[in-house]
């Protein structure tokens, strides 16, 4: 057996079952090792950001890491932005990067870069494999770190990949990585017990999955606390039968006013919220020093247990408090009519999205109304752009679909962001992924103009106009999509969108609708 086979077999033994890859010569031994087994499926991405974004979507939905296989420093560099989003999402992700043979590296070959330095910017665990004998151990450690909601990066020199090894020796990493800090649960319970005290709980990570949310609905019914979800959740379960959550607003002034009325804030699976950008005269932090703050501390896999312990210590009623009005009741918006606007597009989607849909939203300025309009839609999963690095939506939708092939995926997608990783459509076609992409074709980088206007800048100058305009030439989404193997249509009215979306949802496989806004 070779080192590469040892790596692949070890990963497969640890239940890694998919590999998003864009390999080069240095990684071909690992590709050949994939040939010799049947447990890991390999998926080609035509740009590294497709592989890393897909692995992020896969990790969010599957709850276990996908493997990513990229070529040296340049391949990793191309995949970094979506690894950054994956890091912010706390997605489990096992990243394997080839390295030149150890004996060749001193010659400074043309592709050589400081791979570890690059990896360090996005990986909470990283290691360069030192000898073939430790390749199994390194793989075990990397996957164990990934399972803690981390991007882990293992860099593997080519000579170690092809070196012979005699034995498979992997012990699973002990569960010592798991923890649940009971004191933090008690502190949270104390805050919730204070009478006449307004408390908000901000949920994210594992706390915004179904189990955590249902527990927190009980806690809310028992204590009157408000439930918020972070502005850009990695994954939140929502819709009819699930708790109604407030979302922390994006703009600082709105976020501060949403949170300032609370004397205490409890964080579960999320960090203290901060402004996306520093706006002069506006705060970085939304919370103030007078507000009491408690972080419930648990490893991702124990967070729901921590919430259960919180509910128990409050003796919250075990019954789901439906009557208390904490859960959404099924109610869809009316189908709108007339010329499409972002608001109407969101309403059509919320009116038609099927039960169990996974909605991947990277619609930037076009989805302002979607979260609210879909609050009482049938139960669904919502995945946001966690790290602000655009070009995440199409690959993330691909990965989510491969993790959950029985569920429809709907990608509400801004046009400018879509162009960063548009190649992911080709992989969607190749894998027959059941993803419907709704392009918000406003033919501009609208957010940049909006931010300028908010900063009180007058009419944009020539350069500002040009650098935020996508209309010259117009992107032809129908042709782009068809060229990548995904059938497509263009609509500019709400009625046509409803008809096209209804038709698309009735068929399996990928489809793209350009919504002219
Ligand atoms: C990787 C990366 N590059 C650039 C940016 C800066 N940026 C943020 S939004 C945006 C344009 C978004 O345009 P589009 O996707 O069309 O959405 P719209 O604003 O039109 O709704 C840009 C360039 C970023 N956030 N991430
Ligand atoms: Mg746009």
CSV table of N, CA, C and O in Angstrom, one decimal, residues 46-124:
chain,number,residue,atom,x,y,z
A,46,UNK,N,-14.4,22.8,-11.3
A,46,UNK,CA,-13.6,23.4,-12.3
A,46,UNK,C,-12.9,24.7,-11.9
A,46,UNK,O,-12.3,25.4,-12.7
A,47,UNK,N,-12.9,24.9,-10.6
A,47,UNK,CA,-12.2,26.0,-9.9
A,47,UNK,C,-12.2,25.6,-8.5
A,47,UNK,O,-13.1,25.0,-7.9
A,48,UNK,N,-11.1,25.9,-7.8
A,48,UNK,CA,-10.9,25.4,-6.4
A,48,UNK,C,-12.0,26.0,-5.5
A,48,UNK,O,-12.4,25.3,-4.5
A,49,UNK,N,-12.5,27.2,-5.8
A,49,UNK,CA,-13.5,27.8,-4.9
A,49,UNK,C,-14.8,27.0,-5.0
A,49,UNK,O,-15.7,27.1,-4.1
A,50,UNK,N,-15.0,26.3,-6.1
A,50,UNK,CA,-16.1,25.4,-6.3
A,50,UNK,C,-16.0,24.3,-5.3
A,50,UNK,O,-16.9,23.9,-4.6
A,51,UNK,N,-14.8,23.7,-5.2
A,51,UNK,CA,-14.6,22.5,-4.3
A,51,UNK,C,-14.8,22.9,-2.9
A,51,UNK,O,-15.4,22.2,-2.1
A,52,UNK,N,-14.2,24.1,-2.5
A,52,UNK,CA,-14.2,24.4,-1.1
A,52,UNK,C,-15.6,24.9,-0.7
A,52,UNK,O,-16.1,24.6,0.4
A,53,UNK,N,-16.3,25.6,-1.6
A,53,UNK,CA,-17.7,26.1,-1.3
A,53,UNK,C,-18.6,24.9,-1.2
A,53,UNK,O,-19.5,24.8,-0.4
A,54,UNK,N,-18.4,23.9,-2.1
A,54,UNK,CA,-19.3,22.7,-2.1
A,54,UNK,C,-19.0,21.9,-0.8
A,54,UNK,O,-19.9,21.4,-0.2
A,55,UNK,N,-17.8,21.8,-0.4
A,55,UNK,CA,-17.4,21.1,0.9
A,55,UNK,C,-18.1,21.8,2.1
A,55,UNK,O,-18.5,21.1,3.0
A,56,UNK,N,-18.1,23.1,2.0
A,56,UNK,CA,-18.8,23.9,3.1
A,56,UNK,C,-20.3,23.5,3.2
A,56,UNK,O,-20.8,23.1,4.2
A,57,UNK,N,-20.9,23.6,2.0
A,57,UNK,CA,-22.4,23.2,2.0
A,57,UNK,C,-22.6,21.8,2.4
A,57,UNK,O,-23.6,21.5,3.1
A,58,UNK,N,-21.7,20.9,2.0
A,58,UNK,CA,-21.8,19.5,2.3
A,58,UNK,C,-21.7,19.3,3.9
A,58,UNK,O,-22.5,18.7,4.5
A,59,UNK,N,-20.7,20.0,4.4
A,59,UNK,CA,-20.4,19.8,5.8
A,59,UNK,C,-21.6,20.4,6.7
A,59,UNK,O,-21.9,19.8,7.7
A,60,UNK,N,-22.2,21.5,6.2
A,60,UNK,CA,-23.3,22.1,7.0
A,60,UNK,C,-24.5,21.1,7.0
A,60,UNK,O,-25.2,21.1,8.0
A,61,UNK,N,-24.7,20.4,5.9
A,61,UNK,CA,-25.9,19.6,5.9
A,61,UNK,C,-25.6,18.2,6.3
A,61,UNK,O,-26.5,17.5,6.9
A,62,UNK,N,-24.4,17.6,6.1
A,62,UNK,CA,-24.2,16.2,6.4
A,62,UNK,C,-23.7,16.1,7.9
A,62,UNK,O,-23.8,15.0,8.4
A,63,UNK,N,-23.2,17.2,8.4
A,63,UNK,CA,-22.7,17.1,9.8
A,63,UNK,C,-21.4,16.3,9.9
A,63,UNK,O,-21.0,15.9,11.0
A,64,UNK,N,-20.8,16.1,8.8
A,64,UNK,CA,-19.4,15.4,8.8
A,64,UNK,C,-18.6,16.0,7.7
A,64,UNK,O,-19.2,16.6,6.7
A,65,UNK,N,-17.3,15.9,7.7
A,65,UNK,CA,-16.5,16.6,6.7
A,65,UNK,C,-16.5,15.9,5.4
A,65,UNK,O,-16.5,14.7,5.3
A,66,UNK,N,-16.5,16.7,4.3
A,66,UNK,CA,-16.1,16.3,3.0
A,66,UNK,C,-14.6,16.5,2.9
A,66,UNK,O,-14.0,17.3,3.6
A,67,UNK,N,-14.0,15.7,2.1
A,67,UNK,CA,-12.6,15.9,1.8
A,67,UNK,C,-12.5,16.8,0.6
A,67,UNK,O,-13.3,16.8,-0.2
A,68,UNK,N,-11.5,17.7,0.7
A,68,UNK,CA,-11.2,18.6,-0.5
A,68,UNK,C,-9.8,18.3,-0.9
A,68,UNK,O,-8.9,18.1,0.0
A,69,UNK,N,-9.5,18.1,-2.2
A,69,UNK,CA,-8.2,17.8,-2.7
A,69,UNK,C,-7.8,18.9,-3.7
A,69,UNK,O,-8.4,19.0,-4.7
A,70,UNK,N,-6.7,19.7,-3.3
A,70,UNK,CA,-6.3,20.8,-4.1
A,70,UNK,C,-4.8,20.7,-4.4
A,70,UNK,O,-4.1,20.1,-3.7
A,71,UNK,N,-4.4,21.5,-5.4
A,71,UNK,CA,-3.1,21.4,-6.0
A,71,UNK,C,-2.2,22.5,-5.4
A,71,UNK,O,-2.3,23.7,-5.7
A,72,UNK,N,-1.3,22.1,-4.5
A,72,UNK,CA,-0.2,23.0,-4.0
A,72,UNK,C,-0.7,24.3,-3.5
A,72,UNK,O,-1.9,24.5,-3.3
A,73,UNK,N,0.2,25.3,-3.4
A,73,UNK,CA,-0.2,26.6,-2.9
A,73,UNK,C,-1.2,27.3,-3.8
A,73,UNK,O,-2.2,27.9,-3.3
A,74,UNK,N,-0.9,27.4,-5.1
A,74,UNK,CA,-1.9,28.1,-6.0
A,74,UNK,C,-3.3,27.5,-6.0
A,74,UNK,O,-4.2,28.3,-6.0
A,75,UNK,N,-3.4,26.2,-5.9
A,75,UNK,CA,-4.8,25.6,-5.8
A,75,UNK,C,-5.4,26.0,-4.5
A,75,UNK,O,-6.6,26.4,-4.5
A,76,UNK,N,-4.7,25.9,-3.4
A,76,UNK,CA,-5.2,26.3,-2.1
A,76,UNK,C,-5.6,27.8,-2.2
A,76,UNK,O,-6.7,28.2,-1.7
A,77,UNK,N,-4.8,28.6,-2.8
A,77,UNK,CA,-5.0,30.1,-2.8
A,77,UNK,C,-6.4,30.3,-3.5
A,77,UNK,O,-7.2,31.1,-3.1
A,78,UNK,N,-6.6,29.6,-4.6
A,78,UNK,CA,-7.9,29.8,-5.3
A,78,UNK,C,-9.1,29.3,-4.5
A,78,UNK,O,-10.2,29.8,-4.7
A,79,UNK,N,-8.9,28.5,-3.6
A,79,UNK,CA,-10.0,28.0,-2.7
A,79,UNK,C,-10.2,28.7,-1.4
A,79,UNK,O,-11.1,28.4,-0.7
A,80,UNK,N,-9.3,29.7,-1.1
A,80,UNK,CA,-9.3,30.3,0.2
A,80,UNK,C,-10.6,31.0,0.6
A,80,UNK,O,-11.0,30.9,1.7
A,81,UNK,N,-11.2,31.7,-0.3
A,81,UNK,CA,-12.3,32.6,0.1
A,81,UNK,C,-13.4,31.7,0.6
A,81,UNK,O,-14.0,32.0,1.6
A,82,UNK,N,-13.7,30.6,0.0
A,82,UNK,CA,-14.8,29.7,0.5
A,82,UNK,C,-14.3,28.9,1.7
A,82,UNK,O,-15.2,28.5,2.5
A,83,UNK,N,-13.0,28.7,1.8
A,83,UNK,CA,-12.6,28.1,3.1
A,83,UNK,C,-12.8,29.1,4.2
A,83,UNK,O,-13.1,28.7,5.4
A,84,UNK,N,-12.6,30.3,3.9
A,84,UNK,CA,-12.9,31.4,4.9
A,84,UNK,C,-14.3,31.3,5.4
A,84,UNK,O,-14.7,31.4,6.6
A,85,UNK,N,-15.2,31.2,4.4
A,85,UNK,CA,-16.7,31.1,4.7
A,85,UNK,C,-16.9,29.9,5.5
A,85,UNK,O,-17.7,29.9,6.5
A,86,UNK,N,-16.3,28.8,5.2
A,86,UNK,CA,-16.5,27.5,5.9
A,86,UNK,C,-16.0,27.7,7.3
A,86,UNK,O,-16.6,27.2,8.3
A,87,UNK,N,-14.9,28.4,7.5
A,87,UNK,CA,-14.3,28.6,8.9
A,87,UNK,C,-15.4,29.4,9.7
A,87,UNK,O,-15.6,29.1,10.8
A,88,UNK,N,-15.9,30.4,9.1
A,88,UNK,CA,-16.9,31.3,9.8
A,88,UNK,C,-18.2,30.5,10.1
A,88,UNK,O,-18.9,30.8,11.0
A,89,UNK,N,-18.5,29.5,9.2
A,89,UNK,CA,-19.7,28.6,9.4
A,89,UNK,C,-19.4,27.5,10.4
A,89,UNK,O,-20.3,26.8,10.8
A,90,UNK,N,-18.2,27.4,10.9
A,90,UNK,CA,-17.8,26.2,11.7
A,90,UNK,C,-18.2,24.9,11.0
A,90,UNK,O,-18.6,24.0,11.7
A,91,UNK,N,-17.9,24.9,9.7
A,91,UNK,CA,-18.2,23.7,9.0
A,91,UNK,C,-17.1,22.6,9.2
A,91,UNK,O,-16.0,23.0,9.2
A,92,UNK,N,-17.5,21.4,9.3
A,92,UNK,CA,-16.5,20.3,9.3
A,92,UNK,C,-15.9,20.2,7.9
A,92,UNK,O,-16.7,20.1,6.9
A,93,UNK,N,-14.6,20.3,7.7
A,93,UNK,CA,-14.0,20.2,6.4
A,93,UNK,C,-12.6,19.7,6.5
A,93,UNK,O,-11.8,20.2,7.2
A,94,UNK,N,-12.3,18.7,5.7
A,94,UNK,CA,-11.0,18.0,5.7
A,94,UNK,C,-10.3,18.3,4.4
A,94,UNK,O,-10.7,17.8,3.3
A,95,UNK,N,-9.4,19.2,4.5
A,95,UNK,CA,-8.7,19.8,3.3
A,95,UNK,C,-7.4,19.1,3.1
A,95,UNK,O,-6.5,19.1,4.0
A,96,UNK,N,-7.1,18.5,1.9
A,96,UNK,CA,-5.8,17.9,1.7
A,96,UNK,C,-5.2,18.6,0.5
A,96,UNK,O,-5.7,18.8,-0.5
A,97,UNK,N,-3.9,19.1,0.8
A,97,UNK,CA,-3.2,19.9,-0.2
A,97,UNK,C,-1.9,19.1,-0.5
A,97,UNK,O,-1.2,18.8,0.4
A,98,UNK,N,-1.6,18.9,-1.7
A,98,UNK,CA,-0.4,18.3,-2.1
A,98,UNK,C,0.8,19.2,-1.9
A,98,UNK,O,0.6,20.5,-1.9
A,99,UNK,N,1.9,18.7,-1.7
A,99,UNK,CA,3.2,19.5,-1.6
A,99,UNK,C,4.2,18.8,-2.5
A,99,UNK,O,4.2,17.6,-2.7
A,100,UNK,N,5.2,19.6,-3.0
A,100,UNK,CA,6.3,19.0,-3.8
A,100,UNK,C,7.0,17.9,-2.9
A,100,UNK,O,7.0,18.0,-1.7
A,101,UNK,N,7.6,17.0,-3.6
A,101,UNK,CA,8.5,16.0,-2.9
A,101,UNK,C,9.5,16.8,-2.0
A,101,UNK,O,10.0,17.8,-2.4
A,102,UNK,N,9.7,16.2,-0.8
A,102,UNK,CA,10.6,16.9,0.1
A,102,UNK,C,12.0,17.2,-0.4
A,102,UNK,O,12.6,18.2,-0.2
A,103,UNK,N,12.4,16.2,-1.3
A,103,UNK,CA,13.8,16.4,-1.8
A,103,UNK,C,13.8,17.4,-3.0
A,103,UNK,O,14.9,17.9,-3.3
A,104,UNK,N,12.6,17.7,-3.5
A,104,UNK,CA,12.6,18.6,-4.7
A,104,UNK,C,12.3,20.1,-4.2
A,104,UNK,O,12.7,21.0,-4.9
A,105,UNK,N,11.7,20.2,-3.1
A,105,UNK,CA,11.4,21.5,-2.6
A,105,UNK,C,12.5,22.5,-2.5
A,105,UNK,O,12.4,23.7,-2.9
A,106,UNK,N,13.7,22.1,-2.0
A,106,UNK,CA,14.9,23.0,-2.0
A,106,UNK,C,15.2,23.7,-3.3
A,106,UNK,O,15.8,24.7,-3.4
A,107,UNK,N,14.8,23.0,-4.4
A,107,UNK,CA,15.1,23.6,-5.7
A,107,UNK,C,14.2,24.8,-6.1
A,107,UNK,O,14.4,25.4,-7.1
A,108,UNK,N,13.3,25.0,-5.2
A,108,UNK,CA,12.3,26.1,-5.4
A,108,UNK,C,11.6,26.0,-6.8
A,108,UNK,O,11.7,26.9,-7.6
A,109,UNK,N,10.9,24.9,-7.0
A,109,UNK,CA,10.2,24.7,-8.2
A,109,UNK,C,9.1,25.8,-8.4
A,109,UNK,O,8.7,26.5,-7.5
A,110,UNK,N,8.7,26.0,-9.7
A,110,UNK,CA,7.9,27.2,-10.0
A,110,UNK,C,6.6,27.3,-9.2
A,110,UNK,O,6.2,28.4,-8.9
A,111,UNK,N,6.0,26.2,-8.9
A,111,UNK,CA,4.7,26.2,-8.2
A,111,UNK,C,4.8,26.4,-6.7
A,111,UNK,O,3.8,26.4,-6.0
A,112,UNK,N,6.1,26.4,-6.2
A,112,UNK,CA,6.3,26.4,-4.8
A,112,UNK,C,5.8,27.7,-4.2
A,112,UNK,O,6.0,28.8,-4.7
A,113,UNK,N,5.1,27.5,-3.1
A,113,UNK,CA,4.6,28.7,-2.3
A,113,UNK,C,4.6,28.3,-0.8
A,113,UNK,O,4.8,27.1,-0.5
A,114,UNK,N,4.4,29.2,0.1
A,114,UNK,CA,4.3,28.9,1.5
A,114,UNK,C,2.9,28.4,1.8
A,114,UNK,O,2.0,29.1,2.2
A,115,UNK,N,2.8,27.1,1.6
A,115,UNK,CA,1.4,26.5,1.7
A,115,UNK,C,0.9,26.6,3.1
A,115,UNK,O,-0.3,26.8,3.3
A,116,UNK,N,1.8,26.3,4.1
A,116,UNK,CA,1.3,26.4,5.5
A,116,UNK,C,0.8,27.8,5.9
A,116,UNK,O,-0.2,27.9,6.6
A,117,UNK,N,1.5,28.8,5.4
A,117,UNK,CA,1.1,30.1,5.7
A,117,UNK,C,-0.3,30.4,5.2
A,117,UNK,O,-1.2,31.0,5.8
A,118,UNK,N,-0.5,30.0,3.9
A,118,UNK,CA,-1.8,30.2,3.3
A,118,UNK,C,-2.9,29.4,4.1
A,118,UNK,O,-4.0,29.9,4.4
A,119,UNK,N,-2.5,28.1,4.4
A,119,UNK,CA,-3.5,27.3,5.1
A,119,UNK,C,-3.9,27.9,6.5
A,119,UNK,O,-5.0,27.8,6.9
A,120,UNK,N,-2.8,28.5,7.1
A,120,UNK,CA,-3.1,29.0,8.4
A,120,UNK,C,-4.1,30.1,8.5
A,120,UNK,O,-4.7,30.4,9.6
A,121,UNK,N,-4.4,30.8,7.4
A,121,UNK,CA,-5.3,31.9,7.4
A,121,UNK,C,-6.8,31.4,7.5
A,121,UNK,O,-7.7,32.2,7.9
A,122,UNK,N,-7.0,30.1,7.2
A,122,UNK,CA,-8.4,29.6,7.2
A,122,UNK,C,-8.6,28.4,8.0
A,122,UNK,O,-9.7,27.9,8.2
A,123,UNK,N,-7.4,27.7,8.4
A,123,UNK,CA,-7.5,26.4,9.1
A,123,UNK,C,-7.3,26.5,10.6
A,123,UNK,O,-6.3,27.1,11.0
A,124,UNK,N,-8.2,26.0,11.3
A,124,UNK,CA,-8.0,25.9,12.8
A,124,UNK,C,-7.2,24.8,13.2
A,124,UNK,O,-6.8,24.6,14.3
